[in-house]
Amino acid sequence: MIRMFETNEKRSQKELGGLWKLETIDENGKPNGEYRVSVPSVWESVVGLEDYRGLGKYSTAVRTGAGNVRLVFKGVSHTADVYFDGKKVGHHYNAYTPFAVEIADVEAGEHLLEVVADNRFTPDSALHVPNDYRTYGGINRPVAIEELGNAYIEYLHVKNTRTDNGWDTEFVLKINCFKDMGKSYCASVELAGHQVKIEGISFENGSATVSARTSYSGVDEWLPETPNLYIAHAKLFEDGEYIDDLKERIGFRDIKIDGEKILVNGKQIFLKGFNRHEEYGTLGSAVPENLMNYDLDIIASTNSNFIRTSHYPNDERFLDMCDERGFFVWEEGHARGLDENRMKNPNFKKQSADCLEEMVLNHFNHPSIIMWGILNECASHTEYGAECYKLQYDQLKALDPSRPRTSATCWHLKDLCYDMEDIISLNIYPRWYTWYGNDYAPLEHYRKIREYIDTCVSSKKPIIISECGAAAIYGYRTFSHVKWSEDRQCDVLKELIEGLSSSDEISGVTIWQFADCRIDGDFRDWNSRPKTQNNKGVVDIYRNPKQSYYTVRECFKKINPYKN
Ligand code: ADA
C-alpha cells in the first residue's frame, strides 16, 4: 500500500512491489553480487548484506500504456539515481522524504526501470552520517507508477482555521502541465458537503498554484478522543473533460500557542509519549504496515498521546495511522547531532532545505502533526549554527505558518536559539549520563536550565522534555539495580516521568526511546552501545517488553492529557 486510504479514483496508479533484481555494484557500476528482493525492503535483510554499505542497483520490468508517466518513490535510502530504459531520469538525496520523476511521451509496452541506491557515508552526504541510528540501504518505502494525461494535480493542501462560528477553509492546489496544447483547464474540490470550483487555470513554466475558499460550521473536530477524518477530493478538467483527481484525508484541528500553553482546538494539552525510530528488527527501516500498526497498539497501551518521529520525516502510512488513532505527532527534518563542522558541509543547507520542503509539502494535511522540528542536538550553541537554525525556522514558517516550530537541544545552558522557536524542547538525561552529575533530581536539573532560558527569551513559551531516559539490556535483571539492568531503567524512568510531569511549567515528557534500535558501527559513541544498538527502548528491537514498558504505562496512566 502507498497510503492507508484511496488517493485516486480517476488517475491510474499502480504499486511496483513484488520481487525485483538487486545487484550490488562497485563505484564503476560493475556488479559483484545478484539477489532477488522484495520492494520495499532494505538490503540489510539479505543474507550476506547485513552490514553492507555501498551501492545497489535494483531493476524491474514495467508495463505502461502510451503517454505521460510519473514514478513515485516514497523513500530510497539514502541516495537514488533513477533510470528508465537505460536513460537517467531522476536523482534524489535523503532516505526519508518522497520524490517523483515525470517521463513524457512514453511508448506503450514493457520498459526497464532501474534504481541505484547508495548508503555510503561520503563527503557529499551532509545529513546521512555515522549515527546513533542506522542508515540502511535500498528502496525502503513503496514505489508506484502513475499514467497521466497532459496535466495532473501534484498536491492538494487543506488549510483549516478555527473561528467563532466554525472553520474557514482554504484549498491550495498545485497542478502540473506537460505541454501547452491550447486547452482550457479548471478544477473542483469537494469536502464535507461543500464543492468549490476554480476556473481559468493558466500555467507558467508548466505549473500553476491555485486556491479557493469556503467555510464550515457543525463539522466534527479532530481530537485524540474523536479523531474525525474527512476526504477532500480534487478533480481536474481539460476542455470540460475529467482527466485527473487527488484525494487527501484531513481533520478539523487547529493548534495554537498561548504563553506557556499548547492548545489544540482551544484545549490545553500535556504531551506524554515516545521518541520512535522507524526500524524493526532485521527489516530495518522498511517497516511494513502491520508492524507500524503493532507499534501503535503498544504505544497506545502505555497511555501515551504523543510520538516524535526522531530524527527524520516518517512514512506516510505511519502518519495516516496516527491520524486515524488520534496521536499527536512532532515530525522533524532529518538531522541528529551534527556539529558545526558537519553543518558547514557545502551540501548541508540545500540538503536540509530540500528535506524540510519535501516533508511539509507531502505531509501538510496530517491532523496528527501538531509541530515541526529541526536539527536535533545540532550546533545551536554557535553563531554559525544559530544562523542555520534561523534559516530553517524561517523556511518552515513560510511553508506552513499554521504549526509551531521547535528543536530538541542538548546545549541547555549555552543554546543561542531559545528565542527563535515557538516551543522550547530539552533533551535531558539526569541519572544516566555521568556529565549530568548525580547531585540533583530531574526537576532540579530542569530548573537550572529554566533559569538560563528566562534570560534568553523575550516572552514565555511552552517547554517540553523532548528526550529523557536510560538504557537497559533486555533480560538483564538484578537485585542491585545496577546500570544497564531493566530494574535501573525502571527506577530512572519512574523518577523522570513523575518528577518532570509534576511541574506546571512543563507541557510534555517524551521518553527516549520507544524501541531499541540498531546504530551505525562507526558511530563515534559505539563503545557505549552494547550489541551495536541504542538500548534505551522500553521494548527491544522485536518489541519484546522490558520491565520499563510496564513502569511507563503506569506512570503515564496517572497523567491527565489535558491541563486545566
Ligand atoms: C540524544 C539524541 C538521541 C539519542 C540519545 C541517547 O539525545 O537526540 O538520538 O542518541 O541522545 O541515547 O543518548
Coordinates of C-alpha atoms and ligand atoms in Angstrom, one line a residue:
M1 CA 0.0 0.0 0.0
I2 CA 1.1 3.6 -0.7
R3 CA -1.4 5.2 1.8
M4 CA -3.9 3.9 4.2
F5 CA -6.8 5.3 2.1
E6 CA -7.6 5.5 -1.6
T7 CA -6.0 8.6 -3.1
N8 CA -7.3 8.4 -6.7
E9 CA -10.5 7.3 -8.5
K10 CA -9.6 8.7 -11.9
R11 CA -5.8 8.6 -12.1
S12 CA -4.2 5.2 -12.9
Q13 CA -1.8 4.4 -10.0
K14 CA -0.1 1.0 -9.7
E15 CA 2.3 0.0 -6.9
L16 CA 5.5 -1.5 -8.2
G17 CA 6.0 -4.0 -5.4
G18 CA 6.9 -7.7 -5.7
L19 CA 10.3 -9.1 -6.4
W20 CA 13.0 -7.0 -8.1
K21 CA 16.6 -7.9 -9.1
L22 CA 19.2 -6.4 -6.9
E23 CA 22.9 -6.2 -7.9
T24 CA 25.5 -4.9 -5.5
I25 CA 27.8 -2.8 -7.7
D26 CA 31.1 -1.2 -7.3
E27 CA 31.8 2.5 -7.9
N28 CA 32.2 1.9 -11.6
G29 CA 28.8 0.2 -11.8
K30 CA 30.4 -3.3 -12.1
P31 CA 28.1 -5.9 -10.5
N32 CA 29.6 -8.1 -7.8
G33 CA 26.6 -9.9 -6.4
E34 CA 23.0 -10.6 -7.6
Y35 CA 19.9 -11.2 -5.4
R36 CA 16.1 -11.3 -5.7
V37 CA 14.5 -9.0 -3.2
S38 CA 11.0 -7.7 -2.5
V39 CA 10.4 -4.0 -2.7
P40 CA 10.1 -2.2 -0.3
S41 CA 12.9 -3.7 1.7
V42 CA 16.5 -2.9 2.8
W43 CA 19.4 -4.9 1.6
E44 CA 20.5 -5.4 5.2
S45 CA 17.6 -8.0 5.2
V46 CA 19.6 -10.1 2.6
V47 CA 21.9 -12.8 3.8
G48 CA 25.5 -11.5 3.3
L49 CA 24.4 -7.9 3.1
E50 CA 23.5 -7.4 6.8
D51 CA 26.2 -4.7 7.1
Y52 CA 26.6 -3.7 3.5
R53 CA 27.5 0.0 3.0
G54 CA 27.8 0.7 -0.7
L55 CA 25.8 0.8 -4.0
G56 CA 22.9 -1.4 -5.1
K57 CA 21.2 -1.5 -8.5
Y58 CA 17.5 -2.5 -8.4
S59 CA 15.8 -3.4 -11.7
T60 CA 12.3 -4.5 -12.7
A61 CA 10.2 -4.5 -15.9
V62 CA 7.3 -2.1 -16.0
R63 CA 4.4 -2.2 -18.5
T64 CA 2.6 1.1 -19.4
G65 CA 0.2 2.5 -21.9
A66 CA 1.3 5.3 -24.3
G67 CA 1.5 8.7 -22.8
N68 CA 2.9 10.6 -19.8
V69 CA 4.0 8.6 -16.7
R70 CA 5.2 9.6 -13.2
L71 CA 7.3 7.4 -11.0
V72 CA 6.6 8.0 -7.3
F73 CA 9.2 6.9 -4.7
K74 CA 8.2 7.1 -1.0
G75 CA 11.8 6.5 0.2
V76 CA 15.1 5.3 -1.2
S77 CA 18.0 5.1 1.3
H78 CA 19.8 7.2 1.1
T79 CA 20.6 8.5 -2.4
A80 CA 18.8 7.3 -5.5
D81 CA 19.6 7.6 -9.2
V82 CA 16.7 6.5 -11.4
Y83 CA 17.0 5.1 -15.0
F84 CA 14.1 4.4 -17.4
D85 CA 15.1 2.2 -20.4
G86 CA 18.7 3.0 -19.6
K87 CA 18.3 6.8 -19.6
K88 CA 18.9 8.7 -16.3
V89 CA 15.6 10.4 -15.4
G90 CA 15.9 11.2 -11.7
H91 CA 18.1 11.8 -8.7
H92 CA 17.2 12.2 -5.0
Y93 CA 19.1 12.6 -1.7
N94 CA 17.6 11.5 1.6
A95 CA 16.0 8.2 2.7
Y96 CA 13.1 9.8 4.5
T97 CA 11.3 12.0 2.0
P98 CA 9.2 11.2 -1.1
F99 CA 10.2 12.2 -4.6
A100 CA 8.7 11.8 -8.1
V101 CA 10.0 11.6 -11.6
E102 CA 7.9 12.7 -14.6
I103 CA 8.5 11.0 -18.0
A104 CA 6.7 12.4 -21.0
D105 CA 5.5 10.6 -24.2
V106 CA 6.3 7.0 -23.1
E107 CA 5.5 4.3 -25.7
A108 CA 3.0 1.6 -24.8
G109 CA 4.7 -1.7 -23.8
E110 CA 7.3 -3.0 -21.4
H111 CA 10.1 -0.8 -20.1
L112 CA 13.1 -1.3 -17.8
L113 CA 13.1 0.6 -14.5
E114 CA 16.5 0.7 -12.7
V115 CA 17.2 2.4 -9.3
V116 CA 20.7 2.7 -8.0
A117 CA 20.7 3.2 -4.2
D118 CA 23.7 4.4 -2.3
N119 CA 24.0 4.3 1.5
R120 CA 27.7 5.2 1.8
F121 CA 28.9 8.0 4.1
T122 CA 30.6 10.2 1.6
P123 CA 31.5 13.9 1.8
D124 CA 28.5 14.5 -0.5
S125 CA 26.2 13.4 2.3
A126 CA 25.7 16.1 4.9
L127 CA 22.7 14.5 6.8
H128 CA 23.3 10.8 6.5
V129 CA 26.4 10.4 8.6
P130 CA 27.6 7.6 11.0
N131 CA 25.0 8.0 13.8
D132 CA 23.1 6.6 16.8
Y133 CA 20.6 5.0 14.3
R134 CA 21.5 3.1 11.2
T135 CA 21.3 4.5 7.7
Y136 CA 20.0 1.4 5.9
G137 CA 20.4 0.8 2.1
G138 CA 17.7 0.2 -0.5
I139 CA 14.2 1.0 -1.7
N140 CA 12.8 1.1 1.8
R141 CA 9.4 2.6 1.1
P142 CA 6.8 1.9 -1.6
V143 CA 7.2 2.7 -5.3
A144 CA 4.3 3.5 -7.7
I145 CA 3.8 4.3 -11.3
E146 CA 1.1 6.7 -12.5
E147 CA -0.3 7.1 -16.0
L148 CA -1.3 10.7 -16.6
G149 CA -3.0 12.9 -19.2
N150 CA -1.5 16.3 -20.2
A151 CA -2.0 17.7 -16.7
Y152 CA -2.3 16.4 -13.2
I153 CA -2.7 17.6 -9.6
E154 CA 0.7 17.4 -7.7
Y155 CA -0.7 18.3 -4.3
L156 CA -3.9 19.5 -2.5
H157 CA -3.4 21.3 0.8
V158 CA -6.4 22.0 3.0
K159 CA -5.8 24.9 5.4
N160 CA -8.5 25.0 8.2
T161 CA -8.7 28.0 10.5
R162 CA -10.9 27.7 13.6
T163 CA -13.3 30.7 14.0
D164 CA -16.1 31.6 16.4
N165 CA -18.6 30.2 14.0
G166 CA -16.8 27.1 12.9
W167 CA -14.0 26.9 10.3
D168 CA -12.6 28.9 7.4
T169 CA -11.0 26.6 4.9
E170 CA -8.7 27.3 2.0
F171 CA -7.9 24.7 -0.6
V172 CA -4.5 25.1 -2.4
L173 CA -3.7 23.0 -5.4
K174 CA -0.5 22.7 -7.4
I175 CA -1.2 21.5 -10.9
N176 CA 1.5 20.5 -13.5
C177 CA 1.1 20.5 -17.3
F178 CA 3.3 18.6 -19.7
K179 CA 2.6 20.6 -22.9
D180 CA 0.9 23.8 -23.8
M181 CA -1.8 22.4 -26.1
G182 CA -4.0 25.5 -26.0
K183 CA -6.6 23.6 -23.9
S184 CA -8.7 25.1 -21.1
Y185 CA -8.3 23.8 -17.5
C186 CA -10.5 24.1 -14.4
A187 CA -10.7 22.2 -11.1
S188 CA -13.1 21.5 -8.3
V189 CA -12.7 20.4 -4.7
E190 CA -15.3 18.6 -2.6
L191 CA -15.1 18.4 1.2
A192 CA -17.8 17.8 3.9
G193 CA -20.7 18.5 1.5
H194 CA -19.2 21.7 0.0
Q195 CA -17.9 22.0 -3.6
V196 CA -15.8 24.8 -4.8
K197 CA -14.8 25.4 -8.4
I198 CA -11.6 27.0 -9.8
E199 CA -11.9 28.3 -13.3
G200 CA -9.4 29.5 -16.0
I201 CA -6.3 27.8 -14.7
S202 CA -3.2 29.1 -16.6
F203 CA 0.3 27.6 -16.4
E204 CA 3.6 29.2 -16.1
N205 CA 6.7 27.1 -16.8
G206 CA 4.4 24.0 -16.7
S207 CA 2.7 24.5 -13.4
A208 CA 0.1 26.5 -11.6
T209 CA -0.8 27.0 -8.0
V210 CA -4.4 28.0 -7.4
S211 CA -6.7 28.3 -4.4
A212 CA -10.3 28.6 -3.3
R213 CA -12.0 29.2 0.0
T214 CA -15.1 28.1 1.8
S215 CA -16.3 27.9 5.5
Y216 CA -17.9 25.2 7.7
S217 CA -20.0 25.0 10.8
G218 CA -21.1 21.9 12.5
V219 CA -18.3 19.6 11.3
D220 CA -16.8 17.0 13.7
E221 CA -13.5 18.1 15.0
W222 CA -10.3 16.1 15.1
L223 CA -9.1 15.4 18.7
P224 CA -7.4 12.4 20.2
E225 CA -10.7 11.1 21.7
T226 CA -12.6 11.8 18.4
P227 CA -10.1 11.6 15.5
N228 CA -12.8 12.5 12.9
L229 CA -11.3 12.4 9.4
Y230 CA -12.8 13.8 6.1
I231 CA -11.8 13.1 2.5
A232 CA -11.1 16.2 0.4
H233 CA -11.5 15.3 -3.3
A234 CA -9.9 17.5 -6.0
K235 CA -10.8 17.0 -9.7
L236 CA -9.1 18.4 -12.8
F237 CA -10.9 19.1 -16.1
E238 CA -9.4 19.7 -19.6
D239 CA -11.8 21.3 -22.1
G240 CA -14.5 20.2 -19.7
E241 CA -13.4 16.5 -19.6
Y242 CA -12.5 15.0 -16.2
I243 CA -8.8 13.9 -16.6
D244 CA -7.3 13.6 -13.1
D245 CA -8.0 13.6 -9.4
L246 CA -6.4 13.5 -6.0
K247 CA -7.9 12.7 -2.6
E248 CA -6.5 13.9 0.7
R249 CA -7.6 13.0 4.2
I250 CA -7.9 15.9 6.7
G251 CA -9.1 16.8 10.2
F252 CA -10.7 19.9 11.5
R253 CA -7.9 20.7 14.0
D254 CA -6.0 23.8 14.9
I255 CA -3.0 24.3 17.1
K256 CA -2.2 27.5 19.0
I257 CA 0.5 28.6 21.4
D258 CA -0.8 30.8 24.2
G259 CA 2.0 31.9 26.5
E260 CA 3.3 28.6 28.1
K261 CA 0.3 26.7 26.9
I262 CA -0.1 24.4 23.9
L263 CA -3.8 24.5 22.7
V264 CA -5.4 22.1 20.3
N265 CA -8.9 23.2 19.3
G266 CA -8.8 25.5 22.3
K267 CA -7.9 22.8 24.8
Q268 CA -4.6 22.9 26.7
I269 CA -2.8 19.6 26.2
F270 CA 0.0 17.7 28.0
L271 CA 2.1 15.6 25.7
K272 CA 3.2 12.2 27.0
G273 CA 4.8 9.6 24.8
F274 CA 7.9 8.4 23.0
N275 CA 10.6 9.1 20.5
R276 CA 10.4 6.4 17.8
H277 CA 12.9 5.4 15.2
E278 CA 11.5 3.9 12.0
E279 CA 13.0 0.5 12.3
Y280 CA 12.1 -3.1 13.2
G281 CA 14.4 -6.0 13.8
T282 CA 16.0 -7.4 10.7
L283 CA 13.5 -5.5 8.5
G284 CA 15.5 -2.3 9.2
S285 CA 13.8 0.9 8.1
A286 CA 11.4 -0.9 5.7
V287 CA 8.7 -1.3 8.4
P288 CA 5.5 -2.9 6.9
E289 CA 2.1 -1.6 7.7
N290 CA 1.2 -4.4 10.1
L291 CA 4.2 -3.7 12.3
M292 CA 3.6 0.1 12.2
N293 CA 0.1 -0.8 13.4
Y294 CA 1.6 -3.1 16.1
D295 CA 3.9 -0.3 17.3
L296 CA 0.9 2.0 17.7
D297 CA -1.0 -0.7 19.6
I298 CA 1.8 -0.9 22.0
I299 CA 2.3 2.9 22.3
A300 CA -1.4 3.4 22.8
S301 CA -1.4 0.7 25.6
T302 CA 1.1 2.9 27.5
N303 CA -1.5 5.7 27.9
S304 CA 0.6 7.9 25.5
N305 CA -0.8 10.6 23.3
F306 CA 2.4 11.7 21.6
I307 CA 5.0 10.4 19.2
R308 CA 8.2 12.2 18.0
T309 CA 9.5 11.0 14.6
S310 CA 13.1 11.1 15.7
H311 CA 15.1 12.2 13.7
Y312 CA 13.6 12.5 10.3
P313 CA 10.3 12.6 8.3
N314 CA 8.3 9.3 8.6
D315 CA 6.5 7.0 6.2
E316 CA 3.1 8.5 5.3
R317 CA 1.3 5.2 6.1
F318 CA 2.5 5.6 9.7
L319 CA 1.3 9.2 9.8
D320 CA -2.0 8.1 8.3
M321 CA -2.4 5.6 11.2
C322 CA -1.6 8.4 13.7
D323 CA -4.3 10.5 12.1
E324 CA -6.8 7.5 12.5
R325 CA -5.8 6.8 16.1
G326 CA -5.7 10.4 17.3
F327 CA -2.0 10.6 18.2
F328 CA -0.2 14.0 18.4
V329 CA 3.0 13.9 16.3
W330 CA 6.1 16.0 16.3
E331 CA 7.6 15.4 12.8
E332 CA 11.1 16.7 12.2
G333 CA 13.5 17.3 9.4
H334 CA 16.4 14.9 9.1
A335 CA 19.4 15.7 11.4
R336 CA 20.9 14.3 14.5
G337 CA 23.9 15.6 16.4
L338 CA 25.5 17.4 13.5
D339 CA 28.4 19.6 15.0
E340 CA 29.3 22.9 13.5
N341 CA 31.9 21.3 11.2
R342 CA 29.3 19.0 9.7
M343 CA 26.8 21.9 9.4
K344 CA 29.5 23.6 7.3
N345 CA 29.4 20.7 4.7
P346 CA 28.8 22.5 1.4
N347 CA 25.7 20.3 0.8
F348 CA 24.2 20.8 4.3
K349 CA 22.0 23.8 3.6
K350 CA 20.5 22.6 0.4
Q351 CA 20.0 19.0 1.6
S352 CA 18.3 20.4 4.7
A353 CA 16.1 22.8 2.8
D354 CA 15.1 20.1 0.3
C355 CA 14.2 17.7 3.2
L356 CA 12.1 20.3 5.0
E357 CA 10.2 21.3 1.8
E358 CA 9.5 17.7 0.9
M359 CA 8.4 16.9 4.4
V360 CA 5.9 19.8 4.6
L361 CA 4.6 19.7 1.1
N362 CA 3.9 15.9 1.4
H363 CA 2.7 15.8 5.0
F364 CA 0.8 19.1 5.2
N365 CA -2.6 17.6 5.6
H366 CA -2.0 15.2 8.6
P367 CA -4.0 16.5 11.5
S368 CA -1.8 14.4 13.9
I369 CA 1.2 16.5 13.1
I370 CA 1.0 19.4 15.6
M371 CA 4.5 20.8 15.3
W372 CA 7.5 20.7 13.0
G373 CA 11.0 20.1 14.4
I374 CA 14.5 20.7 13.1
L375 CA 18.2 19.9 13.8
N376 CA 18.1 17.6 16.8
E377 CA 21.1 18.4 19.1
C378 CA 23.0 20.2 16.3
A379 CA 25.2 23.3 16.8
S380 CA 22.6 25.7 18.3
H381 CA 25.2 27.0 20.7
T382 CA 27.4 28.6 18.0
E383 CA 26.9 31.7 15.9
Y384 CA 27.1 29.9 12.6
G385 CA 24.8 27.1 13.9
A386 CA 22.3 29.6 15.1
E387 CA 22.2 31.2 11.6
C388 CA 21.3 27.8 10.2
Y389 CA 18.6 27.3 12.7
K390 CA 17.1 30.7 11.8
L391 CA 17.2 29.8 8.1
Q392 CA 15.3 26.6 8.7
Y393 CA 12.8 28.2 11.1
D394 CA 12.1 30.9 8.5
Q395 CA 11.7 28.2 5.8
L396 CA 9.2 26.3 7.9
K397 CA 7.2 29.4 8.7
A398 CA 7.0 30.2 5.0
L399 CA 5.9 26.7 4.1
D400 CA 3.4 26.3 7.0
P401 CA 2.7 29.2 9.4
S402 CA -0.1 27.1 11.0
R403 CA 2.1 24.8 13.1
P404 CA 4.5 25.8 15.8
R405 CA 8.2 25.1 15.4
T406 CA 10.8 23.6 17.7
S407 CA 14.1 21.9 18.0
A408 CA 15.4 19.5 20.7
T409 CA 18.6 20.8 22.3
C410 CA 21.3 19.3 24.5
W411 CA 23.1 22.7 24.8
H412 CA 21.0 23.6 27.8
L413 CA 23.0 26.5 29.3
K414 CA 24.7 27.6 26.0
D415 CA 21.9 27.4 23.5
L416 CA 21.5 30.6 21.3
C417 CA 18.2 29.7 19.7
Y418 CA 15.6 29.6 22.5
D419 CA 14.1 32.9 21.3
M420 CA 13.7 31.6 17.7
E421 CA 11.4 28.6 18.4
D422 CA 7.7 28.6 19.3
I423 CA 8.2 25.6 21.7
I424 CA 11.4 25.0 23.7
S425 CA 12.4 21.4 23.8
L426 CA 15.0 19.9 26.1
N427 CA 16.8 16.6 25.8
I428 CA 18.0 15.7 29.3
Y429 CA 19.5 12.6 30.8
P430 CA 20.0 13.1 34.6
R431 CA 20.5 9.8 36.4
W432 CA 22.1 8.3 33.3
Y433 CA 24.9 10.3 31.7
T434 CA 27.6 11.0 34.2
W435 CA 28.3 14.5 32.9
Y436 CA 24.9 15.5 34.3
G437 CA 26.2 14.5 37.7
N438 CA 24.0 12.7 40.2
D439 CA 23.8 15.5 42.7
Y440 CA 20.3 16.7 41.8
A441 CA 17.0 15.3 40.7
P442 CA 15.5 15.7 37.2
L443 CA 13.3 18.7 38.2
E444 CA 16.2 20.5 39.8
H445 CA 18.2 19.9 36.6
Y446 CA 15.3 21.3 34.6
R447 CA 15.1 24.4 36.9
K448 CA 18.8 25.2 36.4
I449 CA 18.1 25.2 32.6
R450 CA 14.9 27.3 33.0
E451 CA 16.8 30.0 34.9
Y452 CA 19.1 30.3 31.8
I453 CA 16.2 30.2 29.4
D454 CA 14.4 33.0 31.2
T455 CA 17.5 35.2 30.4
C456 CA 17.2 34.4 26.7
V457 CA 13.6 34.7 25.8
S458 CA 11.6 37.8 25.2
S459 CA 8.3 36.1 26.2
K460 CA 7.2 32.9 27.9
K461 CA 6.7 29.9 25.7
P462 CA 5.8 26.3 26.2
I463 CA 8.6 24.0 27.4
I464 CA 8.6 20.2 26.8
I465 CA 11.1 17.5 27.7
S466 CA 11.7 16.0 24.2
E467 CA 14.0 13.3 25.4
C468 CA 14.8 11.7 28.8
G469 CA 15.6 8.1 29.6
A470 CA 18.1 5.4 30.4
A471 CA 19.3 2.2 28.8
A472 CA 18.7 -1.5 29.8
I473 CA 19.8 -4.7 28.2
Y474 CA 16.7 -6.8 27.5
G475 CA 16.5 -9.6 30.0
Y476 CA 19.2 -8.3 32.4
R477 CA 17.6 -8.2 35.9
T478 CA 19.5 -7.6 39.1
F479 CA 18.6 -7.1 42.8
S480 CA 21.2 -4.3 42.9
H481 CA 19.5 -2.3 40.1
V482 CA 22.9 -1.7 38.5
K483 CA 23.2 0.4 35.3
W484 CA 22.2 -1.5 32.2
S485 CA 19.7 -3.6 34.2
E486 CA 16.0 -3.4 33.4
D487 CA 15.5 -2.6 37.1
R488 CA 17.6 0.6 36.9
Q489 CA 15.8 1.7 33.8
C490 CA 12.5 1.4 35.6
D491 CA 13.9 3.4 38.6
V492 CA 15.2 6.2 36.3
L493 CA 12.1 6.4 34.1
K494 CA 9.7 6.5 37.1
E495 CA 11.7 9.4 38.7
L496 CA 11.9 11.2 35.4
I497 CA 8.2 11.0 34.5
E498 CA 6.8 11.7 38.0
G499 CA 9.3 14.5 38.6
L500 CA 9.1 16.3 35.3
S501 CA 5.3 16.0 34.9
S502 CA 4.7 17.4 38.4
S503 CA 5.8 20.9 37.1
D504 CA 3.2 23.2 35.8
E505 CA 5.9 24.8 33.6
I506 CA 6.4 21.6 31.6
S507 CA 3.9 20.7 28.8
G508 CA 5.2 17.3 27.8
V509 CA 7.5 14.4 28.7
T510 CA 8.8 12.2 25.8
I511 CA 10.7 9.1 26.6
W512 CA 13.9 8.2 24.8
Q513 CA 13.0 5.8 23.3
F514 CA 10.2 3.5 22.3
A515 CA 12.2 0.6 21.0
D516 CA 15.9 -0.3 20.9
C517 CA 17.4 0.4 17.5
R518 CA 20.4 -0.6 15.6
I519 CA 23.2 2.0 15.2
D520 CA 25.9 2.5 12.7
G521 CA 29.0 0.5 13.6
D522 CA 31.2 3.6 13.1
F523 CA 29.1 5.9 15.2
R524 CA 31.5 7.8 17.5
D525 CA 29.9 6.5 20.8
W526 CA 29.8 2.9 19.6
N527 CA 31.6 1.8 22.7
S528 CA 28.6 2.8 24.9
R529 CA 26.2 1.0 22.7
P530 CA 26.2 -2.8 23.6
K531 CA 25.1 -5.0 20.7
T532 CA 25.7 -2.0 18.4
Q533 CA 22.3 -0.8 19.4
N534 CA 20.8 2.1 21.3
N535 CA 19.4 0.2 24.2
K536 CA 17.1 2.9 25.7
G537 CA 13.9 1.4 24.4
V538 CA 11.1 0.1 26.7
V539 CA 10.9 -2.7 24.2
D540 CA 13.7 -4.5 22.4
I541 CA 14.1 -4.4 18.6
Y542 CA 11.5 -7.1 18.2
R543 CA 9.1 -5.3 20.6
N544 CA 9.6 -7.7 23.5
P545 CA 8.7 -5.5 26.5
K546 CA 11.3 -4.7 29.2
Q547 CA 10.0 -4.1 32.7
S548 CA 10.2 -0.4 31.9
Y549 CA 7.2 -0.8 29.5
Y550 CA 5.0 -1.5 32.5
T551 CA 6.6 1.3 34.5
V552 CA 5.9 3.9 31.8
R553 CA 2.4 2.6 31.3
E554 CA 1.6 3.0 35.0
C555 CA 3.2 6.4 35.2
F556 CA 1.5 7.8 32.1
K557 CA -1.8 6.5 33.3
K558 CA -1.7 9.0 36.2
I559 CA -1.1 12.0 33.9
N560 CA -4.1 13.9 32.6
P561 CA -3.6 14.6 28.8
Y562 CA -5.4 17.9 29.3
K563 CA -4.3 20.6 31.6
N564 CA -6.9 22.8 33.3
Ligands
ADA1 C1 20.4 12.2 22.1 C2 19.9 12.0 20.7 C3 19.2 10.7 20.6 C4 20.0 9.5 21.3 C5 20.1 9.9 22.8 C6 20.9 8.9 23.5 O1 19.5 13.0 22.9 O2 18.9 13.0 20.4 O3 19.1 10.4 19.2 O4 21.3 9.4 20.7 O5 20.8 11.1 22.9 O6 20.5 7.7 23.5 O7 21.9 9.3 24.1

